[in-house]
Coordinates of C-alpha atoms in Angstrom, one line a residue:
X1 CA 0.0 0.0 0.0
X2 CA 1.3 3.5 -0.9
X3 CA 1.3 6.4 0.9
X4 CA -0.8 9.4 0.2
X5 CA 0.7 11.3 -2.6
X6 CA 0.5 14.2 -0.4
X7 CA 3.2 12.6 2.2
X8 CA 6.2 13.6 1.4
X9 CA 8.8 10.8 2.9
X10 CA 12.2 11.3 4.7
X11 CA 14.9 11.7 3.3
X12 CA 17.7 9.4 4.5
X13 CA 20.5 11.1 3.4
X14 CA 23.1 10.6 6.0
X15 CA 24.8 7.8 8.1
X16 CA 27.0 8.6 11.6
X17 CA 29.8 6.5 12.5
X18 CA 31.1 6.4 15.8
X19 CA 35.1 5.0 14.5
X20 CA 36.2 2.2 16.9
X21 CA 38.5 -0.9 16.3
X22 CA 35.7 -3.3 16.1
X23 CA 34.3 -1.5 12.6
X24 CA 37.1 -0.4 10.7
X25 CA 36.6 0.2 8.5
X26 CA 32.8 0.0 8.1
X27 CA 31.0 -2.1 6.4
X28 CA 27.3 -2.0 4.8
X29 CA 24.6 -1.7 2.5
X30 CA 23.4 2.0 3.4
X31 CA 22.8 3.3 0.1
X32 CA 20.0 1.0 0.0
X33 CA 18.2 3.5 1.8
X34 CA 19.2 6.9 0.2
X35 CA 21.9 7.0 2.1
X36 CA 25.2 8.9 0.2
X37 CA 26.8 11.3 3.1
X38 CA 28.9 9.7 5.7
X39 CA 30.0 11.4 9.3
X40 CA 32.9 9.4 10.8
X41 CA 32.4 11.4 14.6
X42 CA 35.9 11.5 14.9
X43 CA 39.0 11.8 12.8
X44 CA 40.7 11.8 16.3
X45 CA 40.0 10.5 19.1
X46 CA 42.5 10.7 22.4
X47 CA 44.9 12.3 20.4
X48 CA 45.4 9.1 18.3
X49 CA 44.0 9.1 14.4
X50 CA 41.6 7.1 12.5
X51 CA 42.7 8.2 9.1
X52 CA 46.0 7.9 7.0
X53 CA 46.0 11.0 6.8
X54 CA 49.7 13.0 7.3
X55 CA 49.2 14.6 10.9
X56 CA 51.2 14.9 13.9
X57 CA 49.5 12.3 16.0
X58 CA 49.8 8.6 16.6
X59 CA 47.3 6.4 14.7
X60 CA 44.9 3.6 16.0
X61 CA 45.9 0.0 15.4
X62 CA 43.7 0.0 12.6
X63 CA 42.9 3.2 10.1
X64 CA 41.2 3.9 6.9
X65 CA 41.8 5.3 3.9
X66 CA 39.8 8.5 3.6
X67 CA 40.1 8.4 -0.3
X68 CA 39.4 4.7 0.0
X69 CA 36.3 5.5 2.2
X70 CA 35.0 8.4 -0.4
X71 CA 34.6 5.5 -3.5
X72 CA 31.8 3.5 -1.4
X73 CA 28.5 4.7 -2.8
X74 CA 27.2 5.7 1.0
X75 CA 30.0 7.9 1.2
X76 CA 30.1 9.5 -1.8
X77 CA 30.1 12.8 0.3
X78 CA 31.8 13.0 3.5
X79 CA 31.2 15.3 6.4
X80 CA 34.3 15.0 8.1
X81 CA 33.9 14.0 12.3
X82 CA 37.3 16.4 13.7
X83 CA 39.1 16.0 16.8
X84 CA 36.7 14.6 20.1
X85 CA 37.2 12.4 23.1
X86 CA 35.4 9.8 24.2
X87 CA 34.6 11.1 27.4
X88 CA 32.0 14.0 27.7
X89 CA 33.2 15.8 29.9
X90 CA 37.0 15.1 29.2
X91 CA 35.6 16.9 25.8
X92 CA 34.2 19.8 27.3
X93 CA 37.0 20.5 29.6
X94 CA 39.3 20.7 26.1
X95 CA 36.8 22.0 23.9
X96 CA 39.0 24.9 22.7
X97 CA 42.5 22.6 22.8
X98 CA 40.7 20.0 20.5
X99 CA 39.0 22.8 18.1
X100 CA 43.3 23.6 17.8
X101 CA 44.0 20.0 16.5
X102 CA 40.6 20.0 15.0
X103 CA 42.1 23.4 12.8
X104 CA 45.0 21.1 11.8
X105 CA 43.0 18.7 10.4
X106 CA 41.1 20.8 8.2
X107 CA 44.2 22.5 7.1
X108 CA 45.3 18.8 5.6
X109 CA 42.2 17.5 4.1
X110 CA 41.7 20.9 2.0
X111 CA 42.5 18.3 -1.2
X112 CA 39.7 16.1 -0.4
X113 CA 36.4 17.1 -2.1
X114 CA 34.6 17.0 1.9
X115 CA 31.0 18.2 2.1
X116 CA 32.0 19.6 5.4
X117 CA 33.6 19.0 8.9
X118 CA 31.6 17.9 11.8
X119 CA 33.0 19.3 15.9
X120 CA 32.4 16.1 17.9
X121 CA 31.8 18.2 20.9
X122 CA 27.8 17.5 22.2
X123 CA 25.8 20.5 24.1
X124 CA 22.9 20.4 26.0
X125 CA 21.5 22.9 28.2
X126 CA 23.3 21.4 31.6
X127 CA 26.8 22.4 30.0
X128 CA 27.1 25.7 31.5
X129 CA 30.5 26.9 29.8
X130 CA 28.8 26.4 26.6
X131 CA 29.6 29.5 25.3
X132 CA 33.4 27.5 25.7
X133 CA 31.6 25.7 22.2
X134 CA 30.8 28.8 20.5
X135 CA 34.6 30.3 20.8
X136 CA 35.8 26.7 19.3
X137 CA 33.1 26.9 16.8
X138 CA 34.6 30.4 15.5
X139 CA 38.3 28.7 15.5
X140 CA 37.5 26.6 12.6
X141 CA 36.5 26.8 8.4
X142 CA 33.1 26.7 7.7
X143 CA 31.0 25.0 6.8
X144 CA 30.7 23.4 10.2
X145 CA 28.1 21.2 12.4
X146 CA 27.5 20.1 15.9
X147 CA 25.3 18.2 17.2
X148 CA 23.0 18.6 20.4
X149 CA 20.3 17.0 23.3
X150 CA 17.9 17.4 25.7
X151 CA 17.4 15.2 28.3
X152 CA 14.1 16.5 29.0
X153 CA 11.1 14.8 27.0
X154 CA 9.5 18.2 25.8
X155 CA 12.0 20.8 26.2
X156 CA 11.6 24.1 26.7
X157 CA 13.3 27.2 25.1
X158 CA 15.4 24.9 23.5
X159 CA 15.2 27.3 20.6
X160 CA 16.3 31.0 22.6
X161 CA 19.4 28.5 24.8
X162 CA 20.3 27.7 21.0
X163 CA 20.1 31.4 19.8
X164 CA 21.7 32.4 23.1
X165 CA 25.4 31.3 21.7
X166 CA 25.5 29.5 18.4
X167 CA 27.9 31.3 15.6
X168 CA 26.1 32.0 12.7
X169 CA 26.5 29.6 9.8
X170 CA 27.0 26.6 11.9
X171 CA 25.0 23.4 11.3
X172 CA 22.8 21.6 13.6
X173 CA 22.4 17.8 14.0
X174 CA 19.7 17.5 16.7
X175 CA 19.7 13.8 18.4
X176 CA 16.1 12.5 18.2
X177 CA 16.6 11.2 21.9
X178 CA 14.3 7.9 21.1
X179 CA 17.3 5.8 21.1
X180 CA 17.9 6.8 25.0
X181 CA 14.2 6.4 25.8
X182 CA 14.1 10.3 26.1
X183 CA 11.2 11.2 24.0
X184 CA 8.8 9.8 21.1
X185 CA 9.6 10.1 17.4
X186 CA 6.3 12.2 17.7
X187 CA 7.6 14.2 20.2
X188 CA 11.2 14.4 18.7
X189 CA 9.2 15.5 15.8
X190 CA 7.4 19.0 17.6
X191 CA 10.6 19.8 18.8
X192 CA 12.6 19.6 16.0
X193 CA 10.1 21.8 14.0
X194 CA 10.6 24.3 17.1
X195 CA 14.3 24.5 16.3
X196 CA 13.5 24.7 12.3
X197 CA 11.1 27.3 13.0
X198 CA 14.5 29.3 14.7
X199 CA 16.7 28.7 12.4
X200 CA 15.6 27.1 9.4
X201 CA 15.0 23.7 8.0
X202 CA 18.1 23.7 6.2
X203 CA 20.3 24.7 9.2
X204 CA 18.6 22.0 12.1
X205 CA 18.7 17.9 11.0
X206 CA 17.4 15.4 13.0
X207 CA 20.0 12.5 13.9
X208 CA 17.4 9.1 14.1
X209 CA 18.7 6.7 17.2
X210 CA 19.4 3.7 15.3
X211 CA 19.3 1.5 19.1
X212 CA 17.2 1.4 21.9
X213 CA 18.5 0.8 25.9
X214 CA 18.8 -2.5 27.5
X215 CA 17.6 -3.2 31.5
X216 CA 21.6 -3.8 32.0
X217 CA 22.6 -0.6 30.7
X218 CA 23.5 -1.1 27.3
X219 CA 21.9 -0.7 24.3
X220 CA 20.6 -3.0 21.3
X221 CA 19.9 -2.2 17.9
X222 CA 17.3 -1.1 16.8
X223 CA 14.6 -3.3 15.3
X224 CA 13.5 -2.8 11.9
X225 CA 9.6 -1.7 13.0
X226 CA 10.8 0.9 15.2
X227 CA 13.5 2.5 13.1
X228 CA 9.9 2.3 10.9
X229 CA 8.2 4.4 13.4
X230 CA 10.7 7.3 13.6
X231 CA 10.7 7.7 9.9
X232 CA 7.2 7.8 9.6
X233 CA 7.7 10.7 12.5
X234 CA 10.4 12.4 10.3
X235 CA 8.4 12.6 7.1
X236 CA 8.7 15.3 5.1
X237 CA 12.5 15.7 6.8
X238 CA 16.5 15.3 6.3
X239 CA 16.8 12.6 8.1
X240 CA 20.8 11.2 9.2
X241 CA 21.0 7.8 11.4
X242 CA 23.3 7.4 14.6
X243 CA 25.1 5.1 13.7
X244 CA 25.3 2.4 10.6
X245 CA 28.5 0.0 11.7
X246 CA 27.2 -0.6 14.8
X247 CA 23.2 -0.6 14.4
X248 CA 22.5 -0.9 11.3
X249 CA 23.1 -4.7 9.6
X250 CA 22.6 -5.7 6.5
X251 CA 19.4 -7.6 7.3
X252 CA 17.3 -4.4 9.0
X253 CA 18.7 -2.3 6.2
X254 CA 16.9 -4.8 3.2
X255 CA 13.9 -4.6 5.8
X256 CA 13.9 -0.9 6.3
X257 CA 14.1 -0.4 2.5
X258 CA 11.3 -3.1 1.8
X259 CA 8.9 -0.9 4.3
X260 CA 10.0 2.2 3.2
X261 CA 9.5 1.4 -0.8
X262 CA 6.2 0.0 0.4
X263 CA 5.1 3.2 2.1
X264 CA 6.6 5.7 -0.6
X265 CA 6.4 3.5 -3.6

């Protein structure tokens, strides 16, 4: 059954990967869904790189090739993850220090045709020494994206703390907080058209959590009815998925596809 030819679907365009040892290099069948931008989170991590790329730090036991990386048809444009930690608040404490390194980096991938660069530092309204972000932010080449939470279900002036710091011309990935068990894909949904209404739909993308929590603490990936779910909520929208390598097989990719061609024709 086909949709209404007044829905207009999602459009998956984008795919997050969160680099560790156990997926490099990554793996998958993403373009199945739309999918042709890729966001490694990090290009560095702990002051060790992911990439061959010619810097002054030590690399990870495995790396990848980012020209190697641009030929898969997922990643035929790459919004490039800069320098981060794995720890929040090891991140924070060094925002301006990594936005330095992060400056370096750019500096060496100016040959490679990159879509953009992506600051792996998350805000939410808790971090008061945001405005910390906002003088990293300025440090490096545009264009440039961040990405943001709440970890309240229906958050308030989310839109004016926004306003209240972010440079001009800097991208927004919003984090849909389903995956967490924050919030519904409907309610992701209100709040995200908040943000758009700021800021406009091209500057504000929501990030769909491909995983959902476990009782012990961890988290599973998502099945392929409830990744369903949040598109359906994200109709109409830009829609990138956090994260491919690690939640999104082969097997709930051909089912997500099946559904969505199904829905959309």
């Amino acid at each position: 059954m086909h949709s209404s030819p007044d829905i207009q679907p999602p459009q998956i365009e984008g795919m997050f990967w969160q680099p560790d040892l156990a997926t490099t290099a990554p793996k998958g069948n993403w373009d199945l869904l739309g999918v042709n931008t890729f966001v490694p989170q990090w290009s560095i991590v702990e002051s060790k790189s992911w990439f061959d790329l010619d810097m002054d730090f030590p690399k990870w036991e495995k790396n990848i090739s980012l020209k190697k990386l641009n030929q898969k048809p997922w990643a035929e444009n790459i919004i490039l993850g800069l320098a981060g930690e794995y720890d929040e608040k090891t991140a924070r404490a060094n925002v301006v220090n990594l936005a330095t390194h992060s400056k370096k980096i750019i500096e060496q991938t100016q040959s490679y045709p990159l879509k953009g660069y992506y600051f792996p530092v998350e805000a939410d309204p808790t971090w008061i020494c945001v405005d910390d972000l906002a003088k990293a932010i300025n440090i490096l080449a545009k264009p440039v994206w961040i990405s943001i939470y709440s970890a309240e279900q229906t958050p308030h002036h989310l839109d004016s703390w926004l306003r209240s710091w972010l440079p001009e011309h800097t991208g927004v990935f919003f984090q849909d907080g389903v995956g967490v068990g924050t919030r519904t894909p409907e309610q992701a949904r209100k709040t995200l058209e908040q943000l758009q209404l700021e800021f406009g739909k091209e500057h504000i993308i929501i990030v769909l959590e491909a995983f959902r929590p476990r009782k012990n603490g961890q988290f599973r990936s998502a099945y392929p009815w409830e990744i369903a779910e949040q598109l359906k909520a994200y109709e109409g929208q830009k829609v990138y998925i956090f994260d491919g390598p690690h939640y999104m097989n082969r097997w709930t990719v051909y089912a997500v596809t099946l559904w969505y061609k199904l829905r959309y024709g």
